[in-house]
């Protein structure tokens, strides 16, 4: 069972670990042993947050959809998508991770085999129902895997007489929408019909940028394509939201500062740059090589930064800022 320590959770919501233990005792919330301390399973964290009024699903039907997308490869899309999906599931979110890249890197990140599994392609051609291709990673985290079979998707979509691009995934996922609070998509670095469908489906498109010129050019190209898609559907008033996350950031390196400066010179990039960064850290490579996750680590800046990203994108940050009095009310509630 994947858990979060009481210390990490208390740090995330900015209260003392002592207060968390008081809440646990007052509300008879279950814990699991973690070494010589206790940790909180996802359902316990969900209960604590719901007790204070946090809404895991902002709307009754459609979950929050985050599409990790970029026109350049090697920018950390899969690492970020994995951390978002896996970390959010530990916080009590019911998560579906969707691997759209035929290379199946996200599938591999969850230690799932890439061969012999039915994938999205089989749903599109009618061989499988969407529920038939989703596999559980943990009780709170499910995966729609990918394989080389998905390389045929574009040919299938191009052969169809008509396709409702703006509602493609809404219609395909209609029967499972109520099962999840969050859908995280790992998109391939290209513009095809399936990636346009994903961009339109997303509540937020998350574009990683690294500290190099090619990565910056890739972000400029990605944003340009998003704006082009919006213009092509202007009669439908389609708005494609996007945010930029600086990945592998190192304040000691001149290039990181130069790229940050280049972003600030372009209003459309500056206005959509998230106020947090993911700092350079070998933890992403090491945990992947060991078949582990960032949130398995006891202490890491990568874990801290990914927690901050999850909090920002899921609304936890805004909720905490608006409801600090509610958080402080916990002290009087359990005193």
GROMACS .gro file of C-alpha atoms in nm:
model
  335
    1UNK     CA    1   0.000   0.000   0.000
    2UNK     CA    2   0.134   0.342  -0.099
    3UNK     CA    3   0.116   0.592   0.187
    4UNK     CA    4   0.228   0.938   0.295
    5UNK     CA    5   0.393   1.001   0.629
    6UNK     CA    6   0.209   1.220   0.876
    7UNK     CA    7   0.508   1.455   0.865
    8UNK     CA    8   0.492   1.495   0.485
    9UNK     CA    9   0.116   1.546   0.493
   10UNK     CA   10   0.135   1.803   0.773
   11UNK     CA   11   0.400   1.991   0.575
   12UNK     CA   12   0.178   1.988   0.266
   13UNK     CA   13  -0.120   2.144   0.446
   14UNK     CA   14   0.099   2.361   0.669
   15UNK     CA   15   0.004   2.230   1.014
   16UNK     CA   16   0.209   2.051   1.277
   17UNK     CA   17   0.244   1.669   1.278
   18UNK     CA   18   0.116   1.682   1.636
   19UNK     CA   19  -0.210   1.828   1.510
   20UNK     CA   20  -0.242   1.556   1.245
   21UNK     CA   21  -0.211   1.290   1.515
   22UNK     CA   22  -0.482   1.467   1.715
   23UNK     CA   23  -0.714   1.461   1.414
   24UNK     CA   24  -0.640   1.092   1.361
   25UNK     CA   25  -0.734   1.014   1.720
   26UNK     CA   26  -1.042   1.239   1.731
   27UNK     CA   27  -1.196   1.100   1.411
   28UNK     CA   28  -1.072   0.741   1.447
   29UNK     CA   29  -0.880   0.764   1.120
   30UNK     CA   30  -0.683   0.456   1.020
   31UNK     CA   31  -0.304   0.458   0.994
   32UNK     CA   32  -0.046   0.202   0.886
   33UNK     CA   33   0.297   0.142   1.041
   34UNK     CA   34   0.594   0.296   0.859
   35UNK     CA   35   0.910   0.193   1.039
   36UNK     CA   36   0.873   0.315   1.395
   37UNK     CA   37   0.613   0.576   1.294
   38UNK     CA   38   0.269   0.583   1.137
   39UNK     CA   39   0.171   0.673   0.784
   40UNK     CA   40  -0.158   0.769   0.625
   41UNK     CA   41  -0.312   0.557   0.347
   42UNK     CA   42  -0.499   0.742   0.068
   43UNK     CA   43  -0.847   0.689   0.214
   44UNK     CA   44  -0.737   0.844   0.545
   45UNK     CA   45  -0.595   1.154   0.379
   46UNK     CA   46  -0.911   1.183   0.170
   47UNK     CA   47  -1.121   1.169   0.487
   48UNK     CA   48  -0.916   1.441   0.659
   49UNK     CA   49  -0.937   1.674   0.359
   50UNK     CA   50  -1.309   1.611   0.309
   51UNK     CA   51  -1.372   1.680   0.678
   52UNK     CA   52  -1.232   2.028   0.618
   53UNK     CA   53  -1.439   2.084   0.303
   54UNK     CA   54  -1.197   2.008   0.021
   55UNK     CA   55  -1.376   1.891  -0.295
   56UNK     CA   56  -1.187   1.619  -0.481
   57UNK     CA   57  -1.412   1.661  -0.782
   58UNK     CA   58  -1.506   2.020  -0.859
   59UNK     CA   59  -1.789   1.918  -1.090
   60UNK     CA   60  -2.032   1.631  -1.057
   61UNK     CA   61  -1.948   1.466  -1.387
   62UNK     CA   62  -1.609   1.545  -1.541
   63UNK     CA   63  -1.289   1.495  -1.342
   64UNK     CA   64  -0.992   1.731  -1.356
   65UNK     CA   65  -0.791   1.642  -1.668
   66UNK     CA   66  -0.420   1.727  -1.692
   67UNK     CA   67  -0.258   1.662  -2.029
   68UNK     CA   68   0.123   1.664  -2.010
   69UNK     CA   69   0.217   1.780  -2.356
   70UNK     CA   70   0.507   1.925  -2.555
   71UNK     CA   71   0.640   1.925  -2.910
   72UNK     CA   72   0.990   1.828  -2.797
   73UNK     CA   73   1.095   1.495  -2.650
   74UNK     CA   74   1.327   1.457  -2.353
   75UNK     CA   75   1.170   1.733  -2.144
   76UNK     CA   76   1.049   1.511  -1.861
   77UNK     CA   77   0.687   1.465  -1.966
   78UNK     CA   78   0.662   1.105  -1.856
   79UNK     CA   79   0.845   1.164  -1.525
   80UNK     CA   80   0.610   1.452  -1.445
   81UNK     CA   81   0.299   1.260  -1.553
   82UNK     CA   82   0.404   0.963  -1.339
   83UNK     CA   83   0.466   1.183  -1.035
   84UNK     CA   84   0.136   1.368  -1.081
   85UNK     CA   85  -0.070   1.051  -1.110
   86UNK     CA   86   0.106   0.846  -0.844
   87UNK     CA   87   0.143   1.130  -0.593
   88UNK     CA   88  -0.218   1.246  -0.630
   89UNK     CA   89  -0.341   0.892  -0.572
   90UNK     CA   90  -0.157   0.889  -0.238
   91UNK     CA   91  -0.341   1.207  -0.142
   92UNK     CA   92  -0.674   1.033  -0.185
   93UNK     CA   93  -0.753   1.130  -0.543
   94UNK     CA   94  -0.901   0.855  -0.760
   95UNK     CA   95  -0.671   0.874  -1.059
   96UNK     CA   96  -0.666   0.741  -1.414
   97UNK     CA   97  -0.329   0.766  -1.592
   98UNK     CA   98  -0.361   0.758  -1.972
   99UNK     CA   99  -0.060   0.664  -2.184
  100UNK     CA  100  -0.105   0.797  -2.538
  101UNK     CA  101   0.257   0.756  -2.647
  102UNK     CA  102   0.310   0.438  -2.849
  103UNK     CA  103   0.651   0.396  -2.682
  104UNK     CA  104   0.464   0.316  -2.361
  105UNK     CA  105   0.704   0.492  -2.125
  106UNK     CA  106   0.429   0.584  -1.879
  107UNK     CA  107   0.310   0.224  -1.881
  108UNK     CA  108   0.664   0.113  -1.805
  109UNK     CA  109   0.695   0.372  -1.526
  110UNK     CA  110   0.416   0.192  -1.342
  111UNK     CA  111   0.602  -0.137  -1.387
  112UNK     CA  112   0.339  -0.267  -1.628
  113UNK     CA  113   0.422  -0.469  -1.938
  114UNK     CA  114   0.387  -0.295  -2.273
  115UNK     CA  115   0.316  -0.605  -2.480
  116UNK     CA  116   0.004  -0.817  -2.499
  117UNK     CA  117  -0.221  -0.560  -2.329
  118UNK     CA  118  -0.525  -0.415  -2.506
  119UNK     CA  119  -0.478  -0.040  -2.551
  120UNK     CA  120  -0.667   0.267  -2.675
  121UNK     CA  121  -0.637   0.153  -3.036
  122UNK     CA  122  -0.851  -0.153  -2.958
  123UNK     CA  123  -1.120   0.073  -2.810
  124UNK     CA  124  -1.122   0.306  -3.111
  125UNK     CA  125  -1.164   0.020  -3.361
  126UNK     CA  126  -1.439  -0.134  -3.148
  127UNK     CA  127  -1.259  -0.449  -3.033
  128UNK     CA  128  -1.272  -0.351  -2.667
  129UNK     CA  129  -1.481  -0.144  -2.427
  130UNK     CA  130  -1.296   0.135  -2.245
  131UNK     CA  131  -1.344  -0.048  -1.914
  132UNK     CA  132  -1.180  -0.360  -2.060
  133UNK     CA  133  -0.845  -0.189  -2.121
  134UNK     CA  134  -0.800  -0.011  -1.786
  135UNK     CA  135  -0.579  -0.194  -1.538
  136UNK     CA  136  -0.532  -0.124  -1.165
  137UNK     CA  137  -0.190  -0.014  -1.041
  138UNK     CA  138  -0.320   0.047  -0.687
  139UNK     CA  139  -0.679   0.076  -0.558
  140UNK     CA  140  -0.664   0.454  -0.616
  141UNK     CA  141  -0.458   0.455  -0.935
  142UNK     CA  142  -0.562   0.295  -1.263
  143UNK     CA  143  -0.383   0.292  -1.597
  144UNK     CA  144  -0.490   0.297  -1.961
  145UNK     CA  145  -0.167   0.147  -2.101
  146UNK     CA  146   0.000   0.195  -2.437
  147UNK     CA  147   0.202  -0.012  -2.681
  148UNK     CA  148   0.312  -0.001  -3.043
  149UNK     CA  149  -0.046  -0.090  -3.136
  150UNK     CA  150  -0.132   0.275  -3.070
  151UNK     CA  151   0.084   0.373  -3.369
  152UNK     CA  152  -0.218   0.275  -3.582
  153UNK     CA  153  -0.455   0.524  -3.416
  154UNK     CA  154  -0.381   0.812  -3.654
  155UNK     CA  155  -0.448   0.597  -3.961
  156UNK     CA  156  -0.780   0.483  -3.813
  157UNK     CA  157  -0.887   0.838  -3.726
  158UNK     CA  158  -0.791   0.968  -4.070
  159UNK     CA  159  -0.995   0.692  -4.235
  160UNK     CA  160  -1.311   0.788  -4.048
  161UNK     CA  161  -1.551   1.010  -4.241
  162UNK     CA  162  -1.610   1.232  -3.942
  163UNK     CA  163  -1.468   1.265  -3.594
  164UNK     CA  164  -1.576   1.502  -3.321
  165UNK     CA  165  -1.230   1.616  -3.215
  166UNK     CA  166  -1.344   1.854  -2.943
  167UNK     CA  167  -1.555   1.588  -2.768
  168UNK     CA  168  -1.370   1.272  -2.871
  169UNK     CA  169  -1.246   1.176  -2.525
  170UNK     CA  170  -1.554   1.310  -2.347
  171UNK     CA  171  -1.762   1.061  -2.543
  172UNK     CA  172  -1.513   0.774  -2.515
  173UNK     CA  173  -1.466   0.818  -2.137
  174UNK     CA  174  -1.830   0.898  -2.060
  175UNK     CA  175  -1.897   0.566  -1.886
  176UNK     CA  176  -1.596   0.601  -1.652
  177UNK     CA  177  -1.600   0.974  -1.572
  178UNK     CA  178  -1.772   0.919  -1.238
  179UNK     CA  179  -1.502   0.671  -1.129
  180UNK     CA  180  -1.222   0.929  -1.116
  181UNK     CA  181  -1.136   1.267  -0.966
  182UNK     CA  182  -0.830   1.317  -1.185
  183UNK     CA  183  -0.713   1.201  -1.527
  184UNK     CA  184  -0.345   1.246  -1.617
  185UNK     CA  185  -0.250   1.204  -1.983
  186UNK     CA  186   0.103   1.150  -2.114
  187UNK     CA  187   0.095   1.276  -2.474
  188UNK     CA  188   0.349   1.200  -2.749
  189UNK     CA  189   0.563   1.493  -2.873
  190UNK     CA  190   0.370   1.552  -3.194
  191UNK     CA  191   0.060   1.715  -3.336
  192UNK     CA  192  -0.183   1.455  -3.466
  193UNK     CA  193  -0.557   1.418  -3.433
  194UNK     CA  194  -0.528   1.215  -3.112
  195UNK     CA  195  -0.309   1.479  -2.944
  196UNK     CA  196  -0.546   1.754  -3.054
  197UNK     CA  197  -0.832   1.551  -2.905
  198UNK     CA  198  -0.639   1.524  -2.578
  199UNK     CA  199  -0.561   1.898  -2.574
  200UNK     CA  200  -0.930   1.984  -2.618
  201UNK     CA  201  -1.033   1.730  -2.352
  202UNK     CA  202  -0.791   1.863  -2.090
  203UNK     CA  203  -0.885   2.101  -1.814
  204UNK     CA  204  -0.520   2.206  -1.822
  205UNK     CA  205  -0.240   2.128  -2.066
  206UNK     CA  206   0.090   2.114  -1.879
  207UNK     CA  207   0.397   2.201  -2.088
  208UNK     CA  208   0.739   2.124  -1.934
  209UNK     CA  209   1.040   2.337  -2.024
  210UNK     CA  210   1.403   2.260  -1.948
  211UNK     CA  211   1.703   2.492  -1.929
  212UNK     CA  212   1.808   2.467  -2.292
  213UNK     CA  213   1.736   2.658  -2.612
  214UNK     CA  214   1.579   2.362  -2.796
  215UNK     CA  215   1.336   2.313  -2.509
  216UNK     CA  216   1.242   2.682  -2.517
  217UNK     CA  217   1.183   2.664  -2.893
  218UNK     CA  218   0.970   2.354  -2.833
  219UNK     CA  219   0.750   2.541  -2.586
  220UNK     CA  220   0.710   2.833  -2.827
  221UNK     CA  221   0.607   2.587  -3.100
  222UNK     CA  222   0.369   2.401  -2.866
  223UNK     CA  223   0.193   2.721  -2.757
  224UNK     CA  224   0.172   2.832  -3.121
  225UNK     CA  225   0.004   2.502  -3.212
  226UNK     CA  226  -0.241   2.537  -2.921
  227UNK     CA  227  -0.337   2.886  -3.041
  228UNK     CA  228  -0.374   2.752  -3.395
  229UNK     CA  229  -0.609   2.477  -3.272
  230UNK     CA  230  -0.818   2.737  -3.091
  231UNK     CA  231  -0.847   2.945  -3.407
  232UNK     CA  232  -0.952   2.643  -3.613
  233UNK     CA  233  -1.242   2.584  -3.372
  234UNK     CA  234  -1.326   2.949  -3.306
  235UNK     CA  235  -1.687   2.895  -3.413
  236UNK     CA  236  -1.720   2.656  -3.116
  237UNK     CA  237  -1.552   2.900  -2.875
  238UNK     CA  238  -1.297   2.635  -2.774
  239UNK     CA  239  -1.052   2.752  -2.507
  240UNK     CA  240  -0.745   2.534  -2.456
  241UNK     CA  241  -0.589   2.615  -2.121
  242UNK     CA  242  -0.219   2.560  -2.066
  243UNK     CA  243   0.045   2.611  -1.801
  244UNK     CA  244   0.424   2.593  -1.830
  245UNK     CA  245   0.632   2.416  -1.565
  246UNK     CA  246   1.007   2.477  -1.547
  247UNK     CA  247   1.165   2.134  -1.511
  248UNK     CA  248   1.528   2.054  -1.418
  249UNK     CA  249   1.574   2.409  -1.290
  250UNK     CA  250   1.904   2.507  -1.130
  251UNK     CA  251   1.931   2.864  -0.999
  252UNK     CA  252   2.311   2.829  -0.997
  253UNK     CA  253   2.323   2.780  -1.372
  254UNK     CA  254   2.327   3.079  -1.603
  255UNK     CA  255   2.123   2.896  -1.867
  256UNK     CA  256   1.833   2.838  -1.626
  257UNK     CA  257   1.823   3.212  -1.554
  258UNK     CA  258   1.855   3.297  -1.924
  259UNK     CA  259   1.564   3.072  -2.019
  260UNK     CA  260   1.356   3.218  -1.736
  261UNK     CA  261   1.440   3.563  -1.877
  262UNK     CA  262   1.336   3.457  -2.227
  263UNK     CA  263   1.001   3.337  -2.091
  264UNK     CA  264   0.942   3.670  -1.915
  265UNK     CA  265   0.991   3.855  -2.246
  266UNK     CA  266   0.692   3.679  -2.404
  267UNK     CA  267   0.361   3.771  -2.246
  268UNK     CA  268   0.176   3.455  -2.347
  269UNK     CA  269   0.449   3.243  -2.186
  270UNK     CA  270   0.504   3.462  -1.881
  271UNK     CA  271   0.132   3.478  -1.799
  272UNK     CA  272   0.107   3.098  -1.807
  273UNK     CA  273   0.426   3.008  -1.620
  274UNK     CA  274   0.353   2.829  -1.293
  275UNK     CA  275   0.496   2.996  -0.979
  276UNK     CA  276   0.687   2.680  -0.888
  277UNK     CA  277   0.976   2.488  -1.043
  278UNK     CA  278   1.099   2.130  -1.037
  279UNK     CA  279   1.464   2.149  -0.942
  280UNK     CA  280   1.737   1.941  -1.101
  281UNK     CA  281   1.757   1.612  -0.917
  282UNK     CA  282   1.889   1.265  -0.996
  283UNK     CA  283   1.600   1.113  -0.798
  284UNK     CA  284   1.385   1.084  -1.111
  285UNK     CA  285   1.641   0.864  -1.289
  286UNK     CA  286   1.728   0.665  -0.979
  287UNK     CA  287   1.373   0.582  -0.874
  288UNK     CA  288   1.279   0.480  -1.228
  289UNK     CA  289   1.582   0.251  -1.249
  290UNK     CA  290   1.490   0.096  -0.913
  291UNK     CA  291   1.122   0.051  -1.004
  292UNK     CA  292   1.019   0.299  -0.733
  293UNK     CA  293   0.841   0.633  -0.721
  294UNK     CA  294   0.950   0.982  -0.615
  295UNK     CA  295   0.711   0.965  -0.320
  296UNK     CA  296   0.878   0.649  -0.190
  297UNK     CA  297   1.179   0.861  -0.096
  298UNK     CA  298   1.213   0.978   0.263
  299UNK     CA  299   1.352   1.317   0.170
  300UNK     CA  300   1.411   1.477  -0.168
  301UNK     CA  301   1.370   1.816  -0.333
  302UNK     CA  302   1.208   1.626  -0.620
  303UNK     CA  303   0.939   1.499  -0.384
  304UNK     CA  304   0.887   1.847  -0.237
  305UNK     CA  305   0.859   2.006  -0.583
  306UNK     CA  306   0.619   1.740  -0.712
  307UNK     CA  307   0.400   1.781  -0.405
  308UNK     CA  308   0.392   2.155  -0.477
  309UNK     CA  309   0.298   2.090  -0.841
  310UNK     CA  310   0.018   1.854  -0.742
  311UNK     CA  311  -0.111   2.103  -0.486
  312UNK     CA  312  -0.106   2.384  -0.744
  313UNK     CA  313  -0.282   2.191  -1.022
  314UNK     CA  314  -0.545   2.014  -0.811
  315UNK     CA  315  -0.656   2.330  -0.632
  316UNK     CA  316  -0.513   2.236  -0.293
  317UNK     CA  317  -0.295   2.549  -0.292
  318UNK     CA  318  -0.588   2.783  -0.358
  319UNK     CA  319  -0.806   2.595  -0.110
  320UNK     CA  320  -0.544   2.628   0.162
  321UNK     CA  321  -0.496   2.998   0.085
  322UNK     CA  322  -0.871   3.066   0.097
  323UNK     CA  323  -0.938   2.845   0.396
  324UNK     CA  324  -0.648   2.903   0.633
  325UNK     CA  325  -0.900   2.977   0.905
  326UNK     CA  326  -1.056   2.635   0.838
  327UNK     CA  327  -0.718   2.467   0.873
  328UNK     CA  328  -0.656   2.654   1.195
  329UNK     CA  329  -1.004   2.553   1.310
  330UNK     CA  330  -0.867   2.201   1.324
  331UNK     CA  331  -0.673   2.307   1.629
  332UNK     CA  332  -0.985   2.413   1.815
  333UNK     CA  333  -1.182   2.116   1.682
  334UNK     CA  334  -0.941   1.862   1.822
  335UNK     CA  335  -0.803   2.057   2.118
   0.00000   0.00000   0.00000
